[in-house]
Every structure is written in C-alpha cells, then in structure tokens.
XYZ file of C-alpha atoms in Angstrom:
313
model
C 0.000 0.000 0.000
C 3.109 2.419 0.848
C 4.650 1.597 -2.353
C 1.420 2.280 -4.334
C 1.480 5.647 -2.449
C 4.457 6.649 -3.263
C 4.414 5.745 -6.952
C 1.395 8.137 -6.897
C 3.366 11.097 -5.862
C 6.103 10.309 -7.715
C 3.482 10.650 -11.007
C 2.225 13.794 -9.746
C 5.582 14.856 -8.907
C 6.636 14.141 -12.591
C 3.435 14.855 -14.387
C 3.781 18.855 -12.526
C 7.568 18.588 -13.578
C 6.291 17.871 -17.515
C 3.381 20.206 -17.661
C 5.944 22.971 -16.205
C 8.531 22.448 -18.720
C 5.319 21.994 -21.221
C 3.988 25.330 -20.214
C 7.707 27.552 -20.589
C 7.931 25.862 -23.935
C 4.517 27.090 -25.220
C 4.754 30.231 -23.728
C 7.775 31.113 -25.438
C 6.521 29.911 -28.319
C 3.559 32.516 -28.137
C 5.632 34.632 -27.338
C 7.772 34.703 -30.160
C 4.680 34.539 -32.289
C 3.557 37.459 -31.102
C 6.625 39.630 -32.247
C 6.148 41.667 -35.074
C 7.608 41.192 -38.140
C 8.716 43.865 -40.534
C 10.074 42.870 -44.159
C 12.284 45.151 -45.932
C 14.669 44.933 -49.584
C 18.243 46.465 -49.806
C 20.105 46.696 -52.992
C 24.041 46.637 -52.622
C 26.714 46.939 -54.976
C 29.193 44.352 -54.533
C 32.181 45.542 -52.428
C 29.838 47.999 -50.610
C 28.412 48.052 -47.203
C 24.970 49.044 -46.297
C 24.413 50.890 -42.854
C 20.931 48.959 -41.240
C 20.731 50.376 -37.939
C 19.318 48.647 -34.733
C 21.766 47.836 -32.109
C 24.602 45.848 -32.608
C 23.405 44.058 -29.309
C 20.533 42.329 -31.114
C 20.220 39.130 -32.098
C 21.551 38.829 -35.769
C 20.533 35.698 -38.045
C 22.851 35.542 -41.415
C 21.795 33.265 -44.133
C 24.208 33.341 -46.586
C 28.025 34.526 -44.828
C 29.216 33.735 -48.695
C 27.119 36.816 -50.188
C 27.278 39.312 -47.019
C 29.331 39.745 -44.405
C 27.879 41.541 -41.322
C 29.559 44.428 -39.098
C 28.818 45.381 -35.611
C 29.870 49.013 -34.074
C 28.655 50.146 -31.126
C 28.018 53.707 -31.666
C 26.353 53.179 -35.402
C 24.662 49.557 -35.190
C 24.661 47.048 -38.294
C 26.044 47.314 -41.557
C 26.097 44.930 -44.250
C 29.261 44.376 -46.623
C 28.051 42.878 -50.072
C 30.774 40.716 -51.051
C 29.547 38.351 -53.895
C 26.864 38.618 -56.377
C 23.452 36.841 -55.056
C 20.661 37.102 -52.544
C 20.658 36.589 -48.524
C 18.464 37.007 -45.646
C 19.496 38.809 -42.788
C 17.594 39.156 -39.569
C 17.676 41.211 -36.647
C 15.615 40.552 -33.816
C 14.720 42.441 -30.906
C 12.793 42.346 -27.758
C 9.409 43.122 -29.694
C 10.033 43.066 -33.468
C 11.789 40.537 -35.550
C 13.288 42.204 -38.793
C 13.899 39.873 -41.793
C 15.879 41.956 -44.974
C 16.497 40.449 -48.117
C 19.669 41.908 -49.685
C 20.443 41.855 -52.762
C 23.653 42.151 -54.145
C 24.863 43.057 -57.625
C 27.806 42.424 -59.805
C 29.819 45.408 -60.264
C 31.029 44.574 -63.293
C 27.684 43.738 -64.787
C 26.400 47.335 -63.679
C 29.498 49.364 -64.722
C 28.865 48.288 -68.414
C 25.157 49.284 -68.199
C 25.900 51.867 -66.765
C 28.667 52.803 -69.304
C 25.858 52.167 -72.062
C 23.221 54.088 -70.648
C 25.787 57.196 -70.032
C 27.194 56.731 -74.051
C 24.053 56.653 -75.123
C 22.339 60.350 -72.645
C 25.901 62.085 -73.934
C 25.055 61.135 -78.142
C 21.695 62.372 -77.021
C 22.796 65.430 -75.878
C 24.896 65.970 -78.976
C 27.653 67.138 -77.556
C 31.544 66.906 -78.133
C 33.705 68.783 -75.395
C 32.900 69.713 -71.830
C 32.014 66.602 -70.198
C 33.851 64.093 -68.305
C 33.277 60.633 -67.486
C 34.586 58.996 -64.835
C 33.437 57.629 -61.322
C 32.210 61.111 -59.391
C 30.714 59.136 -56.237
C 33.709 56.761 -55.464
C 31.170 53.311 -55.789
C 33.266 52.150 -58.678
C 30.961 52.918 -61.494
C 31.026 55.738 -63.853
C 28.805 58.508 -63.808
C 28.810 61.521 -66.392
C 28.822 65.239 -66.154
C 28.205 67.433 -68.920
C 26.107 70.938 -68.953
C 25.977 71.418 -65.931
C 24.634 68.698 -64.581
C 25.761 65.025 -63.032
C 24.240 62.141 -64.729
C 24.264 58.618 -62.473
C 23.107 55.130 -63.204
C 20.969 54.312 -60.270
C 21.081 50.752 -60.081
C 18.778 50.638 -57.032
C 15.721 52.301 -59.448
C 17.411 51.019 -62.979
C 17.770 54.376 -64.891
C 20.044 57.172 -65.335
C 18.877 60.354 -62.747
C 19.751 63.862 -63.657
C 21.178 66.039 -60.902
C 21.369 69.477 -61.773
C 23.800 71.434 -60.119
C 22.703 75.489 -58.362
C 26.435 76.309 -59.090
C 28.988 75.011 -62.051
C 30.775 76.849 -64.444
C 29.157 77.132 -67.951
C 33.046 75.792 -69.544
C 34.358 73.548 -67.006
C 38.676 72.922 -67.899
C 38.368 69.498 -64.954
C 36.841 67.888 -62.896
C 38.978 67.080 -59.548
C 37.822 63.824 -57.142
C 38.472 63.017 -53.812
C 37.206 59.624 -53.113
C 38.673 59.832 -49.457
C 36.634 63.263 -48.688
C 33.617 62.452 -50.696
C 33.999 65.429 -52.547
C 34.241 66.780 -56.433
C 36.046 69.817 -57.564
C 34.690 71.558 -60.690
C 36.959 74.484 -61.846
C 36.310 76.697 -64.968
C 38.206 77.314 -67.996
C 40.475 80.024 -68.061
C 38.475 83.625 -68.790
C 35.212 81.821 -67.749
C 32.948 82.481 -64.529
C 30.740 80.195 -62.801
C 27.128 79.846 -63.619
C 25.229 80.456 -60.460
C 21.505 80.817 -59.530
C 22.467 84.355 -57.939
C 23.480 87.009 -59.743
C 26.993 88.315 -58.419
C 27.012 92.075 -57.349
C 29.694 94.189 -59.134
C 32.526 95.366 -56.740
C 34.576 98.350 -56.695
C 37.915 97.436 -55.629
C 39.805 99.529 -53.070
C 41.962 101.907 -54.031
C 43.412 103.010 -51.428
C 44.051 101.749 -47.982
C 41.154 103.212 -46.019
C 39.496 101.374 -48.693
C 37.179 97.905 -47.560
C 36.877 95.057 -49.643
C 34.709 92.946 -49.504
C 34.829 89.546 -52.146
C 31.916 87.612 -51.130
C 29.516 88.352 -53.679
C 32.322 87.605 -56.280
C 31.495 85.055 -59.231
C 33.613 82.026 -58.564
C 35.500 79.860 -60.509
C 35.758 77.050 -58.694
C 33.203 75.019 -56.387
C 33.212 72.275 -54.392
C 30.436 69.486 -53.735
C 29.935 66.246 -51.508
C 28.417 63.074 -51.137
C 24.983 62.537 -49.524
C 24.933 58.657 -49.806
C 21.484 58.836 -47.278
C 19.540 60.545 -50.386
C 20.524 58.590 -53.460
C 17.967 56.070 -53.215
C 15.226 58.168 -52.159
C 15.177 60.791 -54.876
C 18.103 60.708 -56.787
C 20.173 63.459 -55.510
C 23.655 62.409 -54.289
C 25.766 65.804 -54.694
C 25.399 68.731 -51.788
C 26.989 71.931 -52.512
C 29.596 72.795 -50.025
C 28.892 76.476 -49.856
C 32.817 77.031 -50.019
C 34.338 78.598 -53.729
C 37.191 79.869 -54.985
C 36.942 83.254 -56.356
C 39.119 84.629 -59.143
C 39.942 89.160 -59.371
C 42.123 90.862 -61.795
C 42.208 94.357 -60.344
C 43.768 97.597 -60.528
C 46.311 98.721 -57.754
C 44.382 98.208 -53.946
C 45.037 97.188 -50.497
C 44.201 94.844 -48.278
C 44.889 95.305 -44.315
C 47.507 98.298 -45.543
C 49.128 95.681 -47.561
C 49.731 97.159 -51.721
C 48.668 94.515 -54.133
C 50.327 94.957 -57.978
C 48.244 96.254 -60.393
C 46.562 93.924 -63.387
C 47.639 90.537 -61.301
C 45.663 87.820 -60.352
C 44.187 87.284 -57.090
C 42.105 84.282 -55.603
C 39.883 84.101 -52.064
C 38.597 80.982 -50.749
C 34.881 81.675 -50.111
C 33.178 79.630 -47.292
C 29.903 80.447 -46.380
C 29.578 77.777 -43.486
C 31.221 79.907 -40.771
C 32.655 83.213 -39.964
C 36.311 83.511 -41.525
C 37.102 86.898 -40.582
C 40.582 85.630 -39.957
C 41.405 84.944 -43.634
C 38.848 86.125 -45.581
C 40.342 89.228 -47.112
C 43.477 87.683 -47.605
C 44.402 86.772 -51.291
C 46.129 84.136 -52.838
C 48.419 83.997 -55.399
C 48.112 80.791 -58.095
C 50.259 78.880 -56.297
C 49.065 79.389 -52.939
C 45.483 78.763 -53.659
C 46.540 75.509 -55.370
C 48.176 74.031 -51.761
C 44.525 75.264 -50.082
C 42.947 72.574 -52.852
C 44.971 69.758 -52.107
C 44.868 70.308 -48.264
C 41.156 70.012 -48.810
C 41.287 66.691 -50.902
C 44.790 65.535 -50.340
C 44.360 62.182 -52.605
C 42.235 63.953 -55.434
C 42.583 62.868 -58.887
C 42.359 65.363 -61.966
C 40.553 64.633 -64.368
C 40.646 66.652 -67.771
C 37.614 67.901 -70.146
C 36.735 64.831 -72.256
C 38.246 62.610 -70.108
C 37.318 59.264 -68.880
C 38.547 56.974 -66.427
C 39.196 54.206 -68.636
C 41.560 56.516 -70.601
C-alpha cells in the first residue's frame, strides 16, 4: 500500500515537472509569435556596405556569410558588406520586433557596363563633343557623367540614369577634380570663364586706397566644391550637396588689403566659405600657387581629371 502511495506522488511529482517544462515551452513559443515582423529589400553593390541600424546588441541571423558579411559598431549599429553577387536574408531581432531583410547584391562589373551604355548613349543624345567628363564622381566604382551642368548617375537601385542638376557650375568647365577619401568633387572653370550660379553676383569696386574695404563675397567664382549625400541617393536621386565654399578669381587695378599694396593687373584668388565666420582669412588673397596648396589640403588624394576625359583613358 506504501509503495502504491508513493508511486502516486512520484506521477504527480513528474506529471507537474512535464506540464511545467510543457507550459515555458509554449509560452515562449507565443511569445515569439507574437513579435512583429517587418520585411524590408536592400540593394548593394558588390564591395559595398549598407548601414541597417538597430543595435549591434541584437540578435543577428545571417543566411548566406558567402554573399554578405555583417559588421557590428557600437556607436552606429549594423552594416552589411556585399561581397559576392546573389541574394541573402538577414535578420535582426529584438525584444518586440523581428526584422527579416532580403539583400540583394549586384555584380559590379555587370552594372558598370550598363551603366557605361546608358551614359554613351544620354551624352550622343545630348549631342555634344567637349565639356564633359566621365569617370566615377561618387567613389562606388561605377562611372557617372557630367556634362552641362549637370551630373548624370546610373541608379542601379531604381534602374535608370537620374539627372542632378547642379545650383552652381561653371558654364566651360577645364576638370573635374575627385576626392574619393573626402567624398567630394572639384569643378573648376576654364580660363576667362565664370561660374554659372543661380544668384546674380554684385559688381565690386575694388579699393583703391588703404582706407578702402573690400569685400569679395559676392564675387562670381570659378571654382566650387560638392559632396556626397549617400542617405539621399535612393530616395530621390540626388547624391551631390553643394559645399557652400568657392574659390573666387579678381584681376584688379592697384588696392590694399589690411595696408598691404597689391600689384596692379595681377591675379588674385579668395577661398569663399559660407559655413562659418572667416574673418581671420577672408580678405586675404592668394596667389596661383598658394590657392593651389589650399585645394589639395582640402582633398589631399584627389585625382584630376581633364575635359573629355574618362577613367578608362
């Protein structure tokens, strides 16, 4: 009779043991059904990376470690590094939500020649023979046009060539410089030529003597600078930002500047930048030279490229 007894509890014992173990099991399991699940598509250029977000705490799920390769910083989350042509699934999953993206990633060589096509083809279009340059303006390895005035890219995200027109270019451009490393572009004019601009420059009346001001800043530059806005490109197209900062170009009479005699009929260049006060240099002029070494400290690994040019030349 003991024995029955205490095979009895020992059931209960094991059947509370099961239905426990039963119970965390299911629970989770509703649990993790009721996360929500948001779906989402990326388009990567192989050899690129691909900034997700979320924290690089989360739980990350990589289906394919041949086609991606994922990244974890603390401060900016997760980014993706496309490394062979393909699809994968990646998924982050958090406390409440569980993220699945399906990345896809393209051959670079495959999109360089459409690309390449597509740009031949908008430049026969336009009919034109001198003044452009092709080469890669963005640093993602694929070539991109300008001509006119404007930038012409192959989005590959959207599959067609967008049109960014630029507020401020000179109408007869003599190169193109690009700085890969400082996301930025260069586009200086042709010697005698001024910048088109969507403000009209005031005239100026240089100093003559040395209780003269002068005052450059509504000068017509020659020179302008742009950068990258990677966050933009796939939303409407527009990847270049103007600066704000120029290089401005005087031949004057004899006038001063801070009591200082500058020769008559010579040549004279100011670095314009709009972003912040620069009382401290602003009236000071540069000679060719000088204003040359302010270019390259600004995009130290910049490559020239010529009128005409392309980067397969």
């Amino acid at each position: 009779m003991h024995s029955y007894k205490k095979r009895s509890i020992g059931m209960v014992f094991l059947s509370f043991i099961a239905l426990t173990i039963l119970s965390v099991f299911f629970s989770g399991q509703i649990s993790s059904a009721k996360k929500k699940v948001v779906k989402d598509t990326y388009v990567v250029l192989q050899s690129q990376s691909k900034h997700i977000g979320h924290s690089y705490k989360n739980r990350i799920i990589n289906s394919n470690p041949k086609k991606i390769k994922i990244k974890k910083n603390k401060q900016e989350g997760i980014f993706v590094t496309a490394k062979k042509p393909g699809k994968a699934k990646l998924k982050v999953i958090t406390k409440k939500t569980k993220y699945i993206y399906t990345i896809k990633v393209l051959s670079i060589d495959d999109i360089e020649k459409t690309a390449t096509k597509k740009l031949n083809e908008k430049l026969s279009k336009l009919g034109i023979s001198s003044g452009y340059v092709l080469a890669d303006l963005n640093g993602d390895k694929v070539t991109d046009l300008y001509a006119n005035g404007c930038c012409y890219a192959y989005n590959y995200f959207k599959k067609k060539l967008i049109k960014i027109t630029l507020d401020v270019c000179p109408e007869n451009i003599e190169s193109i410089r690009i700085s890969q490393e400082k996301r930025m572009i260069y586009l200086e004019a042709a010697p005698g030529t001024a910048a088109r601009t969507t403000e009209a420059p005031s005239v100026l009346t240089p100093p003559t003597t040395k209780d003269d001001d002068f005052d450059p800043y509504y000068g017509t530059p020659i020179g302008v600078f742009y950068g990258f806005d990677d966050t933009t490109y796939y939303d409407d197209g527009f990847f270049l930002v103007n600066r704000d900062y120029s290089i401005q170009k005087y031949t004057f009479p004899q006038y001063f500047v801070d009591s200082k005699i500058f020769v008559e009929g010579t040549d004279y260049y100011f670095f314009n930048d709009v972003n912040y006060d620069q009382d401290d240099y602003w009236y000071e002029p540069f000679a060719k030279e000088d204003i040359e070494k302010k270019i390259d400290s600004l995009m130290p690994d910049s490559i020239l490229f010529p009128v005409n040019a392309s980067s397969g030349e």
